[in-house]
PDB file of C-alpha atoms and ligand atoms in Angstrom:
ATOM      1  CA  UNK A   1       1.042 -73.763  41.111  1.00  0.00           C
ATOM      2  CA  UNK A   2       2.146 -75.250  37.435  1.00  0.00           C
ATOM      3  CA  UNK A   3       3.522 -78.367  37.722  1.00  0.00           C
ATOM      4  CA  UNK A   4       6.409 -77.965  35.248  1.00  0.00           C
ATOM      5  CA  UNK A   5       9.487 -76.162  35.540  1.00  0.00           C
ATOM      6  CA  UNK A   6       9.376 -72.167  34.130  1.00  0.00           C
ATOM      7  CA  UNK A   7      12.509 -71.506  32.352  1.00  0.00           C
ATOM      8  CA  UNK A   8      13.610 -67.746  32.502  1.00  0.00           C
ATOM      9  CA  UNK A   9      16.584 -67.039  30.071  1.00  0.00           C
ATOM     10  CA  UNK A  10      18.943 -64.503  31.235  1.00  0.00           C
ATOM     11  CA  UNK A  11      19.865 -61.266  29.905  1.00  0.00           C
ATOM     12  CA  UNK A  12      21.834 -59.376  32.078  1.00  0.00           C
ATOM     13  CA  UNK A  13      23.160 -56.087  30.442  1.00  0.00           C
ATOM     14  CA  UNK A  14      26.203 -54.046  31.373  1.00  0.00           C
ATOM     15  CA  UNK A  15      27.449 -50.887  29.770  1.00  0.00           C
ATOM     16  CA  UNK A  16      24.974 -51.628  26.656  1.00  0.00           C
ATOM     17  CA  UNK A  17      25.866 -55.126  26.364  1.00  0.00           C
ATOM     18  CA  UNK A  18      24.178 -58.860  27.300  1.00  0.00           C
ATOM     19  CA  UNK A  19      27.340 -59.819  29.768  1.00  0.00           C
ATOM     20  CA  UNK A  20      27.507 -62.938  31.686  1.00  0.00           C
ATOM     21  CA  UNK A  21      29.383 -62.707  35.099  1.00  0.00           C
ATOM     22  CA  UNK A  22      31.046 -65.315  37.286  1.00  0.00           C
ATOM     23  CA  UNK A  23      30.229 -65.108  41.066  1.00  0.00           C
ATOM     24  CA  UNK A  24      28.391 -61.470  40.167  1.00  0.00           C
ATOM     25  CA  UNK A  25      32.223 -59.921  40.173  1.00  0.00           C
ATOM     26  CA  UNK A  26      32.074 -56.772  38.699  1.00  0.00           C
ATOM     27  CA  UNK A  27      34.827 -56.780  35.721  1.00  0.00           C
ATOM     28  CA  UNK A  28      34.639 -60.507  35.519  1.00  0.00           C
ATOM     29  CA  UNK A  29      32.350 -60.092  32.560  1.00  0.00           C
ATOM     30  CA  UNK A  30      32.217 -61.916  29.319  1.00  0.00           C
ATOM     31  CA  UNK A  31      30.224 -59.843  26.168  1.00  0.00           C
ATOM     32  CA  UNK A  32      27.411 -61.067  24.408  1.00  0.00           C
ATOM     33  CA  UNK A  33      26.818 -58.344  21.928  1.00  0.00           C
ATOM     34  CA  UNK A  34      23.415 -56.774  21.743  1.00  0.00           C
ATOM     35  CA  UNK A  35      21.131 -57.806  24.579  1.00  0.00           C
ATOM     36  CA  UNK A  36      17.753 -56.904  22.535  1.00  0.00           C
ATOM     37  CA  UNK A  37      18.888 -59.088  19.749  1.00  0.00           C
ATOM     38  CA  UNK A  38      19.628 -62.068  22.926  1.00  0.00           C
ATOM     39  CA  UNK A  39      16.259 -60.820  24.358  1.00  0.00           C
ATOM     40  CA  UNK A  40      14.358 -61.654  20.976  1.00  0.00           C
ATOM     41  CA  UNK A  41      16.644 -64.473  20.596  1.00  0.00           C
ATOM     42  CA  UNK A  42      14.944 -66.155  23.315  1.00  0.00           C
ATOM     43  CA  UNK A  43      11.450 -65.365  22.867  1.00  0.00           C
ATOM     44  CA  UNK A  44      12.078 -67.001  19.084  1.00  0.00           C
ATOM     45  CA  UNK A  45      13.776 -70.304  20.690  1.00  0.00           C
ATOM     46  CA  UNK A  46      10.187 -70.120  22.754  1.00  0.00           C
ATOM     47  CA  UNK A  47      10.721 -69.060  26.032  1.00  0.00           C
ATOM     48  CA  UNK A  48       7.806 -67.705  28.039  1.00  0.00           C
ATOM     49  CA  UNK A  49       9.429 -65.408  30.380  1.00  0.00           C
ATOM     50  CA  UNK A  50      12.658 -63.268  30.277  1.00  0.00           C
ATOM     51  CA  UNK A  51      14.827 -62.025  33.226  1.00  0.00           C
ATOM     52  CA  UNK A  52      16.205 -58.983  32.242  1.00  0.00           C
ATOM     53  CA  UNK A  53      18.845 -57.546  34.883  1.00  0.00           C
ATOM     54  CA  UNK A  54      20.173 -53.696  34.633  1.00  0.00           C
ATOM     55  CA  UNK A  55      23.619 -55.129  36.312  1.00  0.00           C
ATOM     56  CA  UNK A  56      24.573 -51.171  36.446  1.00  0.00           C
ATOM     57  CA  UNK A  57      21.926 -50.062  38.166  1.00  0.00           C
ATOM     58  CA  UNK A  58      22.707 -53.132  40.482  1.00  0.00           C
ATOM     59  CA  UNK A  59      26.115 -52.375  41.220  1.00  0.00           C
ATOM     60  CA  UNK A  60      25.922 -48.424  41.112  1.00  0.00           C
ATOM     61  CA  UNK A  61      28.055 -47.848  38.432  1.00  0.00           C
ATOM     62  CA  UNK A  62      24.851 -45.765  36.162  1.00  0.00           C
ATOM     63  CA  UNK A  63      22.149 -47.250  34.990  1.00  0.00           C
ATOM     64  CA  UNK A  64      20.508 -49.183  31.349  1.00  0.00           C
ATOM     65  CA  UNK A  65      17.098 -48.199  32.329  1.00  0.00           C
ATOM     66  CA  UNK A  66      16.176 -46.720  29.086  1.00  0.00           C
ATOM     67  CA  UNK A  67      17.394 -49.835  27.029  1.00  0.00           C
ATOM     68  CA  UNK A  68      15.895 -51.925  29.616  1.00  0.00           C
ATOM     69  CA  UNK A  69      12.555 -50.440  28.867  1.00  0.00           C
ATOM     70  CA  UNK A  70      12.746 -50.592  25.568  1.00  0.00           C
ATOM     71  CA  UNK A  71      13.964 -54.471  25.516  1.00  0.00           C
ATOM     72  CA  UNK A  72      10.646 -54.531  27.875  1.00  0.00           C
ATOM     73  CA  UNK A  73       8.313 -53.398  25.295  1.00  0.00           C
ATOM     74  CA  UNK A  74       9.910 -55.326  22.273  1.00  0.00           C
ATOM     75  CA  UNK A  75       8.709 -58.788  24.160  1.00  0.00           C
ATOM     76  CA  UNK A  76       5.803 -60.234  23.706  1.00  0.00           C
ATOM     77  CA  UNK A  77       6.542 -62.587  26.673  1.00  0.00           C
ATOM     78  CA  UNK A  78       6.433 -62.199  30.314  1.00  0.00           C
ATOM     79  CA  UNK A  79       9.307 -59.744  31.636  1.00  0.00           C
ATOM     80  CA  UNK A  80      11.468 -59.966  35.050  1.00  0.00           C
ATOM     81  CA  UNK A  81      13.061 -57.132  35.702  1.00  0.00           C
ATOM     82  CA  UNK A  82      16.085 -56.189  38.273  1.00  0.00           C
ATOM     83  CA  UNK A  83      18.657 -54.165  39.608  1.00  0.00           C
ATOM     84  CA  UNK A  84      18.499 -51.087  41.277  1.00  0.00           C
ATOM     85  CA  UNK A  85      14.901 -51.021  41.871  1.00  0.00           C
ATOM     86  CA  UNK A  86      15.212 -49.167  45.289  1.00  0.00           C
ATOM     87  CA  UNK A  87      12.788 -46.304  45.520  1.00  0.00           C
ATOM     88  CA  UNK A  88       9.459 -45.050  44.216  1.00  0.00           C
ATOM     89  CA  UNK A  89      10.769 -43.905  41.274  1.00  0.00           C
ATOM     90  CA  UNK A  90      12.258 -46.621  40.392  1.00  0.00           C
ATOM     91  CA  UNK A  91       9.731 -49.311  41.312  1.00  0.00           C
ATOM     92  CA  UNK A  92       7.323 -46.820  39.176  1.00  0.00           C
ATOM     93  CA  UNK A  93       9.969 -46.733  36.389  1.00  0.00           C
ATOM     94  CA  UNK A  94       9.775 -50.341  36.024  1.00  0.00           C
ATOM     95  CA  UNK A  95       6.497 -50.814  36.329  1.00  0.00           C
ATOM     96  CA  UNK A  96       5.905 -48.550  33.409  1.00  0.00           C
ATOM     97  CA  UNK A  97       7.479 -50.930  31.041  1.00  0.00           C
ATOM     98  CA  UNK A  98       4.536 -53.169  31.452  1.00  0.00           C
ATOM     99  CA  UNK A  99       7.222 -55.917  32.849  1.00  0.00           C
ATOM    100  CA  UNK A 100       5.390 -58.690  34.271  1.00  0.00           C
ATOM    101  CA  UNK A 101       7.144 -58.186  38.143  1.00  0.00           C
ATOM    102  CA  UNK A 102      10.255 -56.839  39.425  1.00  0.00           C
ATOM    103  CA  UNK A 103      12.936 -58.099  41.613  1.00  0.00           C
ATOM    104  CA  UNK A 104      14.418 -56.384  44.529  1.00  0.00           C
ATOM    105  CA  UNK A 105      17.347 -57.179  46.076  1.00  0.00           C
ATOM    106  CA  UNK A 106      18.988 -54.401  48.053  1.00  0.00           C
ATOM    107  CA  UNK A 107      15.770 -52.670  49.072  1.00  0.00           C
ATOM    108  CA  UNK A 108      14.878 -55.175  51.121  1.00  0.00           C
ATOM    109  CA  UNK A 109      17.530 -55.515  52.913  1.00  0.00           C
ATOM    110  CA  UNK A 110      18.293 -51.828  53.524  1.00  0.00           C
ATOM    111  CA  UNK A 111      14.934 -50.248  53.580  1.00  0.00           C
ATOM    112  CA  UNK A 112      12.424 -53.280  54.607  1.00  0.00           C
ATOM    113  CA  UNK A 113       9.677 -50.548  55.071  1.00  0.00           C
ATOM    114  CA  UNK A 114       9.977 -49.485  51.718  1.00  0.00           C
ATOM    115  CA  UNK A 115       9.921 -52.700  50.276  1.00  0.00           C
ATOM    116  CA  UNK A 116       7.080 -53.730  52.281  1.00  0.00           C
ATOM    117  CA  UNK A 117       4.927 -50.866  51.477  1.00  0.00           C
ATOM    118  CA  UNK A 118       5.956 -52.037  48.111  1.00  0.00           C
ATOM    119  CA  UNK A 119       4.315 -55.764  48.476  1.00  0.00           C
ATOM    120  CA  UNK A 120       1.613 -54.043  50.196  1.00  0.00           C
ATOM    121  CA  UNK A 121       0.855 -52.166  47.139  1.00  0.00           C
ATOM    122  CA  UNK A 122       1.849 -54.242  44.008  1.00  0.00           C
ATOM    123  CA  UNK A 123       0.882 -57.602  45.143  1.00  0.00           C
ATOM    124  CA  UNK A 124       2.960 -60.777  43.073  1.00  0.00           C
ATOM    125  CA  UNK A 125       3.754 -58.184  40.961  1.00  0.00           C
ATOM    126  CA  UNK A 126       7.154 -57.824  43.215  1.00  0.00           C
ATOM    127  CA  UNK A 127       9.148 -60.321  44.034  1.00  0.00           C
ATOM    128  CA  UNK A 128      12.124 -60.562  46.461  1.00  0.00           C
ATOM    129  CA  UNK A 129      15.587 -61.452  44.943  1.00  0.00           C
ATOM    130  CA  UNK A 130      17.482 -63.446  48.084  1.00  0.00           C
ATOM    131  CA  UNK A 131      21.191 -63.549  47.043  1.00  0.00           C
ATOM    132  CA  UNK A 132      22.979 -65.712  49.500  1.00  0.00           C
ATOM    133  CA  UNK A 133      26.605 -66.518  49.906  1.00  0.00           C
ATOM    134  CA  UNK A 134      26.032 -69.570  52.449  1.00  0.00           C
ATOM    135  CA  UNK A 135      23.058 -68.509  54.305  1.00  0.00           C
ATOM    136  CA  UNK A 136      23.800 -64.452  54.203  1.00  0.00           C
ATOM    137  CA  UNK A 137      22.421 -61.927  52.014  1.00  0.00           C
ATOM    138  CA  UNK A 138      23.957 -59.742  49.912  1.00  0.00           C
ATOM    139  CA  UNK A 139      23.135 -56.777  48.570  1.00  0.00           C
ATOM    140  CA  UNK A 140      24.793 -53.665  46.056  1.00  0.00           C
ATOM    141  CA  UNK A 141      25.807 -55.970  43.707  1.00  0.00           C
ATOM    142  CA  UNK A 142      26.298 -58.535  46.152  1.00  0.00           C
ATOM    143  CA  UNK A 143      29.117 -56.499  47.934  1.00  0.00           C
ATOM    144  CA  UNK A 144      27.516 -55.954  50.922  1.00  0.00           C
ATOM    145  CA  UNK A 145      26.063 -58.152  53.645  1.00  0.00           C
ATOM    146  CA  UNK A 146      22.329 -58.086  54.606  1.00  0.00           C
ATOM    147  CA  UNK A 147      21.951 -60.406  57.246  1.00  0.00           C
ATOM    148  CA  UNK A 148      20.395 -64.050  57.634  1.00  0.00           C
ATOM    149  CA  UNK A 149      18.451 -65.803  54.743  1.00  0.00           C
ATOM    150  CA  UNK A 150      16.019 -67.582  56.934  1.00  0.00           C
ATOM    151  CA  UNK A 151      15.244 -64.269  59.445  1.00  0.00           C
ATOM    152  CA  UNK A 152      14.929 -62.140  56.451  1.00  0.00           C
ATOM    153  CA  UNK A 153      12.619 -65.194  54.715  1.00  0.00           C
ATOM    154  CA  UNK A 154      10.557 -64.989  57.891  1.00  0.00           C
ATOM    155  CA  UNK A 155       9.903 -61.258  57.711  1.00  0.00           C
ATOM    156  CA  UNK A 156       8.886 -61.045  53.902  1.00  0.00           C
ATOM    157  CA  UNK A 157       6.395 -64.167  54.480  1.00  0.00           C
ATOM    158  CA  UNK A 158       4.851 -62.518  57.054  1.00  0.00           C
ATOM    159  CA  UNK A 159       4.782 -58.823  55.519  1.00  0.00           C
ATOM    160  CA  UNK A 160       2.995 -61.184  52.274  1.00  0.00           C
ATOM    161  CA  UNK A 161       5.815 -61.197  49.799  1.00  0.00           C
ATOM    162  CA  UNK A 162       4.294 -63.822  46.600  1.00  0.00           C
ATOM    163  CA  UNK A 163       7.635 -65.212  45.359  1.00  0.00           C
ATOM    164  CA  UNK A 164      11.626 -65.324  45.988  1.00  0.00           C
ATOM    165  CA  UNK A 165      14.346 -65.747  43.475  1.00  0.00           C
ATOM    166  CA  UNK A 166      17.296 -67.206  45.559  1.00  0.00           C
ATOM    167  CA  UNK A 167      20.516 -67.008  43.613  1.00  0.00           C
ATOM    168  CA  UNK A 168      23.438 -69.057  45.289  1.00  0.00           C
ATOM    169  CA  UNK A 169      26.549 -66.377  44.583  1.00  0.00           C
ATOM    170  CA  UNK A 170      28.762 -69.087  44.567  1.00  0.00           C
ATOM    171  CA  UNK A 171      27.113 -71.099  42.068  1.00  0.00           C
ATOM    172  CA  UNK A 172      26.148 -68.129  39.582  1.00  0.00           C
ATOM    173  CA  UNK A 173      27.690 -68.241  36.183  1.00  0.00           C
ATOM    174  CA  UNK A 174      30.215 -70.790  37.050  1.00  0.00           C
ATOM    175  CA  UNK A 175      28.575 -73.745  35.512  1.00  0.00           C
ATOM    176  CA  UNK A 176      29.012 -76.237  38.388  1.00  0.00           C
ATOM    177  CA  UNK A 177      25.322 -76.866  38.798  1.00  0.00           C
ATOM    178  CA  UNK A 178      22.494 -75.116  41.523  1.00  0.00           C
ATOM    179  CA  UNK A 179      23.033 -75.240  44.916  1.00  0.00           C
ATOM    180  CA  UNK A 180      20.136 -78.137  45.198  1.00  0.00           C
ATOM    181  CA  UNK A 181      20.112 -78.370  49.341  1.00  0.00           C
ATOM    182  CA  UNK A 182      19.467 -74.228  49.155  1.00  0.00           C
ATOM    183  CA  UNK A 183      16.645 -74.847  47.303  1.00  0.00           C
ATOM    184  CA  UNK A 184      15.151 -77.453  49.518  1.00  0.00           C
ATOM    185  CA  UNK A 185      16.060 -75.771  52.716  1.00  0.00           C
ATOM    186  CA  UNK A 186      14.327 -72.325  51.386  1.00  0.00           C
ATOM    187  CA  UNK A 187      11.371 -74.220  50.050  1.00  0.00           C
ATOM    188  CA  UNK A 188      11.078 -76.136  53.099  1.00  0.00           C
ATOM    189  CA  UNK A 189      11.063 -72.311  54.692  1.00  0.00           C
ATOM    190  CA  UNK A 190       8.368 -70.950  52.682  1.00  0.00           C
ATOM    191  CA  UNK A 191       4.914 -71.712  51.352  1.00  0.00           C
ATOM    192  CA  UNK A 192       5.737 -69.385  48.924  1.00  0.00           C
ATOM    193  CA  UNK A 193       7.566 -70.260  45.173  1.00  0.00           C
ATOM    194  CA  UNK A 194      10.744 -69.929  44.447  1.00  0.00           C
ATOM    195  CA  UNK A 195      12.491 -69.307  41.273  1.00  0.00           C
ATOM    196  CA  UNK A 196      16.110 -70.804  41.449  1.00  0.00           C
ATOM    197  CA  UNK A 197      19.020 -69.275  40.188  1.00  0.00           C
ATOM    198  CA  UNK A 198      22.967 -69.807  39.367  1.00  0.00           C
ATOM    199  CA  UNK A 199      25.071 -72.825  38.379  1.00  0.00           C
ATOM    200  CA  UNK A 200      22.820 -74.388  35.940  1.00  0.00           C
ATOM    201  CA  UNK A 201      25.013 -76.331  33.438  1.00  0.00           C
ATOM    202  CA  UNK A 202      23.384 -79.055  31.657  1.00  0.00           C
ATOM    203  CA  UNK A 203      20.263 -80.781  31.430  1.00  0.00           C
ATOM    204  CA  UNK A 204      20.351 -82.891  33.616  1.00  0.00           C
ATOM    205  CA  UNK A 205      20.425 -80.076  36.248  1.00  0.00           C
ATOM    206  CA  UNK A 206      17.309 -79.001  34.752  1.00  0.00           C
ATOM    207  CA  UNK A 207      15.952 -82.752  35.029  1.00  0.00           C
ATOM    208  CA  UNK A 208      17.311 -82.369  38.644  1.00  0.00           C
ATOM    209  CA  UNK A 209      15.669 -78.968  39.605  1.00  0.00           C
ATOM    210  CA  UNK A 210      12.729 -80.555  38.020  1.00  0.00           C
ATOM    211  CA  UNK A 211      12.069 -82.692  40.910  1.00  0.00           C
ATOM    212  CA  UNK A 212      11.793 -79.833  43.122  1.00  0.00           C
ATOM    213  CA  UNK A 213       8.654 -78.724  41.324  1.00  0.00           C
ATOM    214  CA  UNK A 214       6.452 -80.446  44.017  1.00  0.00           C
ATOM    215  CA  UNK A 215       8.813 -78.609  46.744  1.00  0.00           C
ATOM    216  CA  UNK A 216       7.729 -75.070  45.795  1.00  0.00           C
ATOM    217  CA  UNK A 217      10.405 -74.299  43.185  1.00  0.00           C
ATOM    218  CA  UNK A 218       8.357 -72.504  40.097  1.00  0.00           C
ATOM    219  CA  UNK A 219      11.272 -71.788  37.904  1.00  0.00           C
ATOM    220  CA  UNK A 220      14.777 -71.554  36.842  1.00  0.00           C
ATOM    221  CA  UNK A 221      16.760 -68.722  35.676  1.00  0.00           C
ATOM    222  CA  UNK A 222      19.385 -69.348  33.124  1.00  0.00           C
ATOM    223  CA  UNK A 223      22.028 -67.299  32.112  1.00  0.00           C
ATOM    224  CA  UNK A 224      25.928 -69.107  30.986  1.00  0.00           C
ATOM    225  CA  UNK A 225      25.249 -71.927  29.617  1.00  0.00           C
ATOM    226  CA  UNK A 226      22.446 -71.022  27.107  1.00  0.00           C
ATOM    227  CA  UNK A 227      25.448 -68.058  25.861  1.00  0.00           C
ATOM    228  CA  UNK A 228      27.943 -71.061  25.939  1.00  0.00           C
ATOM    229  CA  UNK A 229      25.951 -72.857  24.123  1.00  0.00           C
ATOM    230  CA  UNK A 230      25.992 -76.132  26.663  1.00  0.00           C
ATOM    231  CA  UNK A 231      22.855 -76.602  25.221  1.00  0.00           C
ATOM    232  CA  UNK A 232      19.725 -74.762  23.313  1.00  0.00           C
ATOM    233  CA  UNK A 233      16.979 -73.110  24.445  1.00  0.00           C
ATOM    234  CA  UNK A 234      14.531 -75.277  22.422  1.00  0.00           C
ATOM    235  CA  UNK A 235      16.514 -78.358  24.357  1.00  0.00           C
ATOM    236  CA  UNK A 236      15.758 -76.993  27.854  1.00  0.00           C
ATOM    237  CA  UNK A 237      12.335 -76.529  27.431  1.00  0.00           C
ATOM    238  CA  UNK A 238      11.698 -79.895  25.616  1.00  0.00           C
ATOM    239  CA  UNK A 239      13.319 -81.299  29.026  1.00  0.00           C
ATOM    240  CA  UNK A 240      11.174 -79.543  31.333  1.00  0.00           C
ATOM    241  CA  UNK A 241       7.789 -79.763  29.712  1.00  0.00           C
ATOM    242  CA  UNK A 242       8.719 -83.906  29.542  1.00  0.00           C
TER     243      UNK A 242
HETATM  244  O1  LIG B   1      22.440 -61.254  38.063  1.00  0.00           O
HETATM  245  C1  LIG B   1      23.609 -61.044  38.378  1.00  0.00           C
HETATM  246  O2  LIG B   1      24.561 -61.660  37.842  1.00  0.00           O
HETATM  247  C2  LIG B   1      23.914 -60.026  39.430  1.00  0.00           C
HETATM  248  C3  LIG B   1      25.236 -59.820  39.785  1.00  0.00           C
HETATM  249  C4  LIG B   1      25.547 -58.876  40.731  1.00  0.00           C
HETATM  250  C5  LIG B   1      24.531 -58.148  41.310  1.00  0.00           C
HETATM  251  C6  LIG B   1      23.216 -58.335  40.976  1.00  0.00           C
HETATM  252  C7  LIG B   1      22.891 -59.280  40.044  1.00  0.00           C
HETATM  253  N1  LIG B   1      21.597 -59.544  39.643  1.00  0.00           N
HETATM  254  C8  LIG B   1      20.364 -59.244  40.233  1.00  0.00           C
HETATM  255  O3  LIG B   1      20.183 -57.857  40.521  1.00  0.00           O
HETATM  256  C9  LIG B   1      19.123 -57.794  41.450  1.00  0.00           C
HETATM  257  C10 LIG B   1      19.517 -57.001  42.647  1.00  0.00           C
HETATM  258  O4  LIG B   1      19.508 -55.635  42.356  1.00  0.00           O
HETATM  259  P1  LIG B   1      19.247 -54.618  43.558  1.00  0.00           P
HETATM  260  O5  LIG B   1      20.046 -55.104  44.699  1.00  0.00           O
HETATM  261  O6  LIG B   1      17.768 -54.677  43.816  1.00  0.00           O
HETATM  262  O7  LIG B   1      19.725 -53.334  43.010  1.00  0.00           O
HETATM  263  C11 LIG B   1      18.821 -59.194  41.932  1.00  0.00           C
HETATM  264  O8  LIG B   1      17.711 -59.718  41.228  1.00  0.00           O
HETATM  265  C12 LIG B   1      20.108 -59.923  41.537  1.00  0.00           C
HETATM  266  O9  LIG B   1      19.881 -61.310  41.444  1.00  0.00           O
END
C-alpha cells in the first residue's frame, strides 16, 4: 500500500462536455468546455491517474462512450473509468480502452451476481463505487436507493472486491470538505483501500485526508475545486507527496 495520498483529477463529461455537478443533481451542472483538453490538462499539471466519469451513461440519459474511449487512449496515465458499466458489454467496452479499472456503481447494487462474476474475473481491475447519502447507497445516478453501506461492504469483501471509491452525495461538488468520519468508519470496515471522494476544497483537506493514509484510504478524487481554481493541480500534489 503507498504511503502517500493518490490524487485522481476529475473529469466528468455530460452531453460532450467536462461538467461539474453539485450533490450529482442532474441539470445542476456547470460547463467546462472540452473534457479531452481538461483530461490532458491534468496529465500536463502531473497527475498520475484520471477519473473519467460518462455522467450519461450514469444517469440514463445516452451515453459518451465513444469520447470516453478516445479520452482513454489519449492518456498516458492511469485511467478510472465510470458510469453505466452494468453488463458484459459494457464492462468489455471499457475494458477495451486499456483504462486502468472501472467503477461500478449501480451493478452492484442491482445485479450483485453480475458484479461478482465480474470481480471474480477481472481481479483489482474493478472496483466498487459506494455512493452513500448517510449510510445508504445510491444508485442510477444516485436516484435510487440500494440499501446499507456496511451490509453491502460486507458482501463485496467477502465475494473479494480489491478497492471502493465511497463518494459522500452530500459532500460532492459542494466544496465544504470530505465527509472525514465516512472515511474512517468505511476504512475501519474494510481491509481493503479506499479512494475518497466529494467535498474536497482546499489543501488543507488534502493535508487532512492525508492522515488517513495509514487507515486504508489510497486516494482522493477531485473534481470542483481544481475547475474553480481553489487551487492547482501542481499545488495538490506538492501537498501530498510532502
Ligand atoms: O460523479 C458524479 O458526479 C456522479 C453523479 C451522479 C451519478 C454518478 C456519478 N458518478 C459516478 O458514476 C458511477 C456510477 O455509475 P453506475 O451507477 O455504475 O452507472 C460511480 O463511480 C459514481 O461515483
Amino acid at each position: 500500500m503507498p504511503n502517500t495520498l493518490e490524487l485522481l483529477p476529475a473529469v466528468d463529461v455530460r452531453d460532450g462536455q467536462a461538467v461539474r455537478l453539485v450533490h450529482g443533481v442532474s441539470g445542476s451542472e456547470t460547463s467546462y468546455g472540452s473534457p479531452l483538453q481538461a483530461a490532458l490538462a491534468w496529465q500536463a499539471a502531473g497527475a498520475q491517474w484520471l477519473h473519467l466519469v460518462d455522467l450519461d451513461a450514469a444517469f440514463g440519459t445516452g451515453d459518451n462512450r465513444a469520447l470516453v474511449a478516445e479520452i482513454t487512449r489519449a492518456m498516458d496515465i492511469k485511467v478510472e473509468l465510470s458510469g453505466g458499466i452494468r453488463d458484459d458489454a459494457s464492462l468489455a467496452a471499457a475494458l477495451a480502452t486499456g483504462c486502468t479499472r472501472v467503477n461500478l456503481g449501480t451493478a452492484a447494487l442491482e445485479t450483485p451476481e453480475w458484479a461478482a462474476k465480474a470481480i471474480a474475473e477481472h481481479g483489482d481491475k474493478i472496483a466498487i463505487g459506494l455512493d452513500v447519502r448517510g449510510t445508504t447507497l445510491k444508485g442510477r445516478g444516485w436516484t435510487s436507493e440500494g440499501g446499507d453501506l456496511y451490509e453491502t461492504l460486507a458482501r463485496l469483501d467477502s465475494e473479494g472486491c480489491a478497492r471502493y471509491v465511497v463518494t459522500d452525495i452530500g459532500k460532492d461538488g459542494t466544496l465544504t470538505g470530505p465527509n472525514l468520519e465516512l472515511l474512517k468508519n468505511v476504512c475501519a470496515a474494510t481491509d481493503r483501500p479506499v479512494v475518497a471522494s466529494g467535498g474536497v476544497s482546499c489543501l488543507d483537506d488534502l493535508r487532512a485526508l492525508s492522515e488517513l493514509v495509514p487507515l486504508g484510504v489510497e486516494g482522493a478524487i477531485v473534481g470542483k475545486a481544481l475547475y474553480a481554481k481553489a487551487f492547482t493541480l501542481e499545488e495538490a500534489l506538492k501537498v501530498v507527496s510532502a
